[in-house]
CSV table of C-alpha atoms in Angstrom, one decimal:
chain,number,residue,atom,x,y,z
A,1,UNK,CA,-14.9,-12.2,0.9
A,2,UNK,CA,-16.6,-14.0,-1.9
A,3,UNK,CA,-16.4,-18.1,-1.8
A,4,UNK,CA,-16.2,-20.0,-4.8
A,5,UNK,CA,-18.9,-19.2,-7.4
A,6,UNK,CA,-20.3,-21.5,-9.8
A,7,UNK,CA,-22.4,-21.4,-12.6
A,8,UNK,CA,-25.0,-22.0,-13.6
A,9,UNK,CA,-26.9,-23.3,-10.3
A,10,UNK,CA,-29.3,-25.3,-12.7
A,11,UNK,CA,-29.0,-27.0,-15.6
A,12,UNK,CA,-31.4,-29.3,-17.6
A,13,UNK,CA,-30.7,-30.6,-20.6
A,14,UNK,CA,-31.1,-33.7,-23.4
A,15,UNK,CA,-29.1,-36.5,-23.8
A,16,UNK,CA,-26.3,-35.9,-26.3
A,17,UNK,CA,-26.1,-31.9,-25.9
A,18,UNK,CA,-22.8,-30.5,-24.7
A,19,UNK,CA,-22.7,-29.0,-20.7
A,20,UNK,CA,-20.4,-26.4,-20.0
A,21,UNK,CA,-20.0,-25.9,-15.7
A,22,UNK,CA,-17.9,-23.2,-14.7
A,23,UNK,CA,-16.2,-22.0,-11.5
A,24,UNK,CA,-14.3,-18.9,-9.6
A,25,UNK,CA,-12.0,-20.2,-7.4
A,26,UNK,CA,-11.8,-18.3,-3.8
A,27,UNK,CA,-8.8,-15.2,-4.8
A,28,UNK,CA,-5.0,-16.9,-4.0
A,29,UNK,CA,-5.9,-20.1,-3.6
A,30,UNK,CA,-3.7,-22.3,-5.5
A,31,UNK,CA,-5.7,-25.5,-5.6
A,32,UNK,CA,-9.2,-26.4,-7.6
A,33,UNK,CA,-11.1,-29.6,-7.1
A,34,UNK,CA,-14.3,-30.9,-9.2
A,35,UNK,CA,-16.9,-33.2,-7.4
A,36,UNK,CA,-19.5,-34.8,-8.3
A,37,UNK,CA,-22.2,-35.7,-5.7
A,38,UNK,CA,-24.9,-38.6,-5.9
A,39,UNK,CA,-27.5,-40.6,-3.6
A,40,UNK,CA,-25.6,-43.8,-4.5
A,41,UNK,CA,-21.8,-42.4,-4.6
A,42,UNK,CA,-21.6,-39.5,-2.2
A,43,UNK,CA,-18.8,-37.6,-3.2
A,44,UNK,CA,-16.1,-37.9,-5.6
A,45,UNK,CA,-13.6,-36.5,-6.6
A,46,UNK,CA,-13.5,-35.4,-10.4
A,47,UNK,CA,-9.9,-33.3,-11.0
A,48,UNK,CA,-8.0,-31.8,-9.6
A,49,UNK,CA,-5.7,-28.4,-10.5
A,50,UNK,CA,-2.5,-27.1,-8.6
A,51,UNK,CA,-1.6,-23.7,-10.0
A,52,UNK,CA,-3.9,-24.0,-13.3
A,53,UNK,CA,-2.0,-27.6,-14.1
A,54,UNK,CA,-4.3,-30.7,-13.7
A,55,UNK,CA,-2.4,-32.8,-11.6
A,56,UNK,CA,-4.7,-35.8,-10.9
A,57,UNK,CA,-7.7,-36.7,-13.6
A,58,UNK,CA,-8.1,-40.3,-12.3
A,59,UNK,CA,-11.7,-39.8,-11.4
A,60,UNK,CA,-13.3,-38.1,-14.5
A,61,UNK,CA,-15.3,-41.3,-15.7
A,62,UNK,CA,-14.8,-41.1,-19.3
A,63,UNK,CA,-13.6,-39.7,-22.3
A,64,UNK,CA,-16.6,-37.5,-22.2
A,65,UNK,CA,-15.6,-35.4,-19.4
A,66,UNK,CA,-12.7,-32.9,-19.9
A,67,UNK,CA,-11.5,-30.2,-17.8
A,68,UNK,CA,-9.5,-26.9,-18.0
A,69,UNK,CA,-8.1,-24.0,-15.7
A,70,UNK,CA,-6.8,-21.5,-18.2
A,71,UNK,CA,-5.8,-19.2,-15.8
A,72,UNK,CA,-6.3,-19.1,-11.8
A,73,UNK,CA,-9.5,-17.6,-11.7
A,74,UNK,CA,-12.0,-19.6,-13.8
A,75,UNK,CA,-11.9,-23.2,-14.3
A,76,UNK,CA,-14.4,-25.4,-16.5
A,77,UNK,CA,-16.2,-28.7,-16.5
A,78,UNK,CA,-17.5,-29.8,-20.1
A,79,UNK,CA,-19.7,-33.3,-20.7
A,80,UNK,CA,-19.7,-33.8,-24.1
A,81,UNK,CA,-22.2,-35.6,-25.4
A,82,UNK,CA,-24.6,-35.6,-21.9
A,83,UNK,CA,-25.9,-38.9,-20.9
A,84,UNK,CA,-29.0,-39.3,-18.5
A,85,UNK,CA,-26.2,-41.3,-16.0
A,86,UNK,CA,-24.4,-37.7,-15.5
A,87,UNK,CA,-27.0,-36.2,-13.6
A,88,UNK,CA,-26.1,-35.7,-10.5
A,89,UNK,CA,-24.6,-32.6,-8.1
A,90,UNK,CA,-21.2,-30.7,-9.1
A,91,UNK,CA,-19.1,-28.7,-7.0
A,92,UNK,CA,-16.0,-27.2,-7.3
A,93,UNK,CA,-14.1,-26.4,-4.3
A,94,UNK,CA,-10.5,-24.2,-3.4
A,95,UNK,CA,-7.8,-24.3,-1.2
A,96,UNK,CA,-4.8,-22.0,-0.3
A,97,UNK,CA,-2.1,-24.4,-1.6
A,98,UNK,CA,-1.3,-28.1,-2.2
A,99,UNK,CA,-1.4,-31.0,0.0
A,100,UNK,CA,-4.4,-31.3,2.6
A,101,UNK,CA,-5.0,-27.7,3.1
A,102,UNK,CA,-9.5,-27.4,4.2
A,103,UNK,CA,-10.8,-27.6,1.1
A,104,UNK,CA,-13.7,-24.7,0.5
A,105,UNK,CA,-16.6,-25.8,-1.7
A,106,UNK,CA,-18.9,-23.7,-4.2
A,107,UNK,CA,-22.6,-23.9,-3.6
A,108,UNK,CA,-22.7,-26.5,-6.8
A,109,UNK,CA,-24.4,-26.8,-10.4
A,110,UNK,CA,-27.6,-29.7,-10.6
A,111,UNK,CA,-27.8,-31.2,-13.7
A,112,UNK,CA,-30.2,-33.1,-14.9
A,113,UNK,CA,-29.8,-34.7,-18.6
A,114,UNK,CA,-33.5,-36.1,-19.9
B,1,UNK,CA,-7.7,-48.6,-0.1
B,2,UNK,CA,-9.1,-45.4,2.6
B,3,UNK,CA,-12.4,-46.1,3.5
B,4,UNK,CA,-14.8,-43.9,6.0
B,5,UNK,CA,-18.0,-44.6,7.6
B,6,UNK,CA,-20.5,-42.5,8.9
B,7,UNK,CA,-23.3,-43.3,11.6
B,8,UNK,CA,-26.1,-43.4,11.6
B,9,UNK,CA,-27.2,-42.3,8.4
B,10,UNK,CA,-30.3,-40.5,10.0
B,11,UNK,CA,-31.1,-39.0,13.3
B,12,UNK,CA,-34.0,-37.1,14.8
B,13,UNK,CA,-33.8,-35.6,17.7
B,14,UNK,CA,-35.9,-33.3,19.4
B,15,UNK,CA,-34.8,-29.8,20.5
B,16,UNK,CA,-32.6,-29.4,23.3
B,17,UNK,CA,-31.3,-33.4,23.3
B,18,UNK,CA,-27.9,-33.9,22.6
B,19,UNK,CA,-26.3,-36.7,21.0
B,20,UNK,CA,-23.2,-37.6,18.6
B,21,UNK,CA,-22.7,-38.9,15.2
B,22,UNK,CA,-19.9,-41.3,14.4
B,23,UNK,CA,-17.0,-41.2,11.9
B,24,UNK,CA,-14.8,-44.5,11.9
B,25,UNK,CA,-12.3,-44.5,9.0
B,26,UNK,CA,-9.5,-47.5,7.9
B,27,UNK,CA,-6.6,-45.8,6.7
B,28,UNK,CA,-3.2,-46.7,6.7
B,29,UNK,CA,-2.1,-43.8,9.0
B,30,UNK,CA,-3.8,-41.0,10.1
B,31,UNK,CA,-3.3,-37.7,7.8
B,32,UNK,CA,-6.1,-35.8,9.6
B,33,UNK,CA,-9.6,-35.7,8.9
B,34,UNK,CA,-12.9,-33.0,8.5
B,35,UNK,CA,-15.9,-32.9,9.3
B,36,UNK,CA,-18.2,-30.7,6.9
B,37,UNK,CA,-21.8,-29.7,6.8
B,38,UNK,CA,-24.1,-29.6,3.9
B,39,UNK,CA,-27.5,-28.1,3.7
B,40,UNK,CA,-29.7,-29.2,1.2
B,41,UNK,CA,-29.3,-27.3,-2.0
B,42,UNK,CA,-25.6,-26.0,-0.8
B,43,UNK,CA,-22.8,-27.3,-1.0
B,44,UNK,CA,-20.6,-28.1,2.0
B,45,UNK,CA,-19.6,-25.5,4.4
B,46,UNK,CA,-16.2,-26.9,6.6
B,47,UNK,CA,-16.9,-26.9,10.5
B,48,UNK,CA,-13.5,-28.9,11.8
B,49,UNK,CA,-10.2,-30.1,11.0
B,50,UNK,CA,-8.4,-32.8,13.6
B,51,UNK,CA,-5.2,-33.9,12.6
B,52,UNK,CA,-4.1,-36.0,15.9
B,53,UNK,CA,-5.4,-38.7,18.7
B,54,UNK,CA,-7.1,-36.7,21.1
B,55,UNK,CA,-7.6,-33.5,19.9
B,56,UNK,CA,-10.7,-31.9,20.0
B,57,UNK,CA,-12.4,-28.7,18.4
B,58,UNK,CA,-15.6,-26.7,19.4
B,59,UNK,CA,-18.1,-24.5,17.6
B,60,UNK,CA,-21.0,-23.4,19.2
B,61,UNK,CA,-23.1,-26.7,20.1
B,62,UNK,CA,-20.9,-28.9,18.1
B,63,UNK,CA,-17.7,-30.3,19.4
B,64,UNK,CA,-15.4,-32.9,17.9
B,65,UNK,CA,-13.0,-35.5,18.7
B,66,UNK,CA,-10.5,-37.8,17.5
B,67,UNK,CA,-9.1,-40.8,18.7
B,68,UNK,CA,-7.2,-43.6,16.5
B,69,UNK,CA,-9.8,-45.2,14.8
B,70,UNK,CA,-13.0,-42.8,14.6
B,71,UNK,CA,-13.9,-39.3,15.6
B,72,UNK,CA,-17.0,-37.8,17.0
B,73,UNK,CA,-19.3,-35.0,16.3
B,74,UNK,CA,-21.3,-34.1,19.7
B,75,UNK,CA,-24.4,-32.0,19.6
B,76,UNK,CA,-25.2,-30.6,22.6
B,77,UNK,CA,-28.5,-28.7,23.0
B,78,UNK,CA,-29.4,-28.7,19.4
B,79,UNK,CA,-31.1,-26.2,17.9
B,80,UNK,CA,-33.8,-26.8,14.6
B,81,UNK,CA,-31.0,-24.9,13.0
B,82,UNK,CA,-28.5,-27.4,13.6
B,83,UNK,CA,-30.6,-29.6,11.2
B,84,UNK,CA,-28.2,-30.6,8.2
B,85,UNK,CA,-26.3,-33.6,6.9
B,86,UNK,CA,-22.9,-33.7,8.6
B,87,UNK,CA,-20.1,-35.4,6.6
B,88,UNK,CA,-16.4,-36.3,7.4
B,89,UNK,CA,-13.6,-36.7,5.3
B,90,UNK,CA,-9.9,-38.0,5.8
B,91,UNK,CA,-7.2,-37.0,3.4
B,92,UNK,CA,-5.3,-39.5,1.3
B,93,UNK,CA,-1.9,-40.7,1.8
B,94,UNK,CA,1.6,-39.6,0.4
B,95,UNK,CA,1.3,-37.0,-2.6
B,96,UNK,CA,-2.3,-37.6,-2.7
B,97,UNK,CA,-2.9,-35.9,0.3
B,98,UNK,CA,-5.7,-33.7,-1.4
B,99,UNK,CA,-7.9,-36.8,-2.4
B,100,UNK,CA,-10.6,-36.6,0.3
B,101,UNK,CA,-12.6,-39.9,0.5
B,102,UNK,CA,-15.7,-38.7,2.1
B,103,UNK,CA,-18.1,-40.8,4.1
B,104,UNK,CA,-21.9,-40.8,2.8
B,105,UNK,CA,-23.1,-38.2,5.4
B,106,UNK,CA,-25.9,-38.4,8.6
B,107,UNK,CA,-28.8,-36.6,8.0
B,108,UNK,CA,-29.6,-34.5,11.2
B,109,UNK,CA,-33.2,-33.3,11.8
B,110,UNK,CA,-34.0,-31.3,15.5
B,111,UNK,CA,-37.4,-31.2,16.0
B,112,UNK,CA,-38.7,-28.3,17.7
């Protein structure tokens, strides 16, 4: 069975340009989850969806971040405008329904704003 | 506020010597907690889930355990393979159940 995909696995860009990150959620699962990962913060979490509805957006750091699921199989992560701060690792991750199901994680976009 | 910590934050250890990384956590009751690992460039692949005191879990060389305050991964016989950074996670509390608050990792290197 296919994981979550993600694309793209790279992605450099200049300060100020917009960054579109996109993700396939594992088939059936109900729940999606954007991370971010850096050196100084380890993991974070971003957003998260429960059947395509964003339920919890407390950790998206500003204004600059937004997120949508418009259906259950493809969610996006836009930065708009990129700053050189939002480099870092991002990974969406599944799970089968809400609550603390295992959470299954994509292999992750790098992005690096110069 | 949950907060987990991982030890150490590196170990090398040659082929064949076992050993065990720490997870201690402060949470205000125990919801379960995973244990991932991450190779570099990947993201992280899920090895265990514990959800009470004394349970443990096995795969392959890795076994964990869970008592009230920390949980352990034990390595026995490692392999160069094995060589990855092993995080743990516990869930939040009440309807935030799916918040994970991870701890920053240990970095596992088996020398061959």
């Amino acid at each position: 069975d296919a994981g979550v995909i993600q694309s793209p696995r790279h992605e450099v860009t200049e300060m100020g340009q917009e960054v579109t990150l996109r993700c396939k959620p594992i088939s059936g699962h109900n729940s999606l989850f954007w991370y971010r990962q850096t050196m100084m913060r380890g993991l974070e979490l971003l957003i998260y969806f429960n059947n395509n509805v964003p339920i919890d957006d407390s950790g998206m750091p500003e204004d600059r971040f937004s997120a949508k699921m418009p259906n259950a199989s493809f969610s996006t992560l836009k930065i708009q405008p990129s700053e050189p701060r939002d480099s870092a690792v991002y990974f969406c991750a599944s799970s089968l329904s809400r609550g603390s199901e295992t959470q299954y994680f994509g292999p992750g976009t790098r992005l690096l704003v110069l | 506020e949950d907060q987990v910590t991982q030890s150490p934050e590196a170990l090398r250890l040659q082929e064949g010597e076992s050993s065990s990384l720490n997870c201690s956590y402060t949470v205000s009751g125990l919801r379960g907690l995973f244990w991932y690992r991450q190779d570099p460039g990947k993201g992280p692949e899920f090895l265990f889930t514990l959800y009470s005191a004394g349970e443990e879990k096995e795969k392959e060389r890795l076994k964990a355990t869970l008592t009230k305050k920390e949980s352990f991964l034990h390595i026995t016989a490692p392999k160069p393979e094995d060589s990855a950074t092993y995080l743990c996670a516990v869930p939040g509390s009440g309807g935030s159940n799916y918040k994970l608050t991870f701890g920053k990792g240990t970095l596992l290197t088996v020398n061959p």
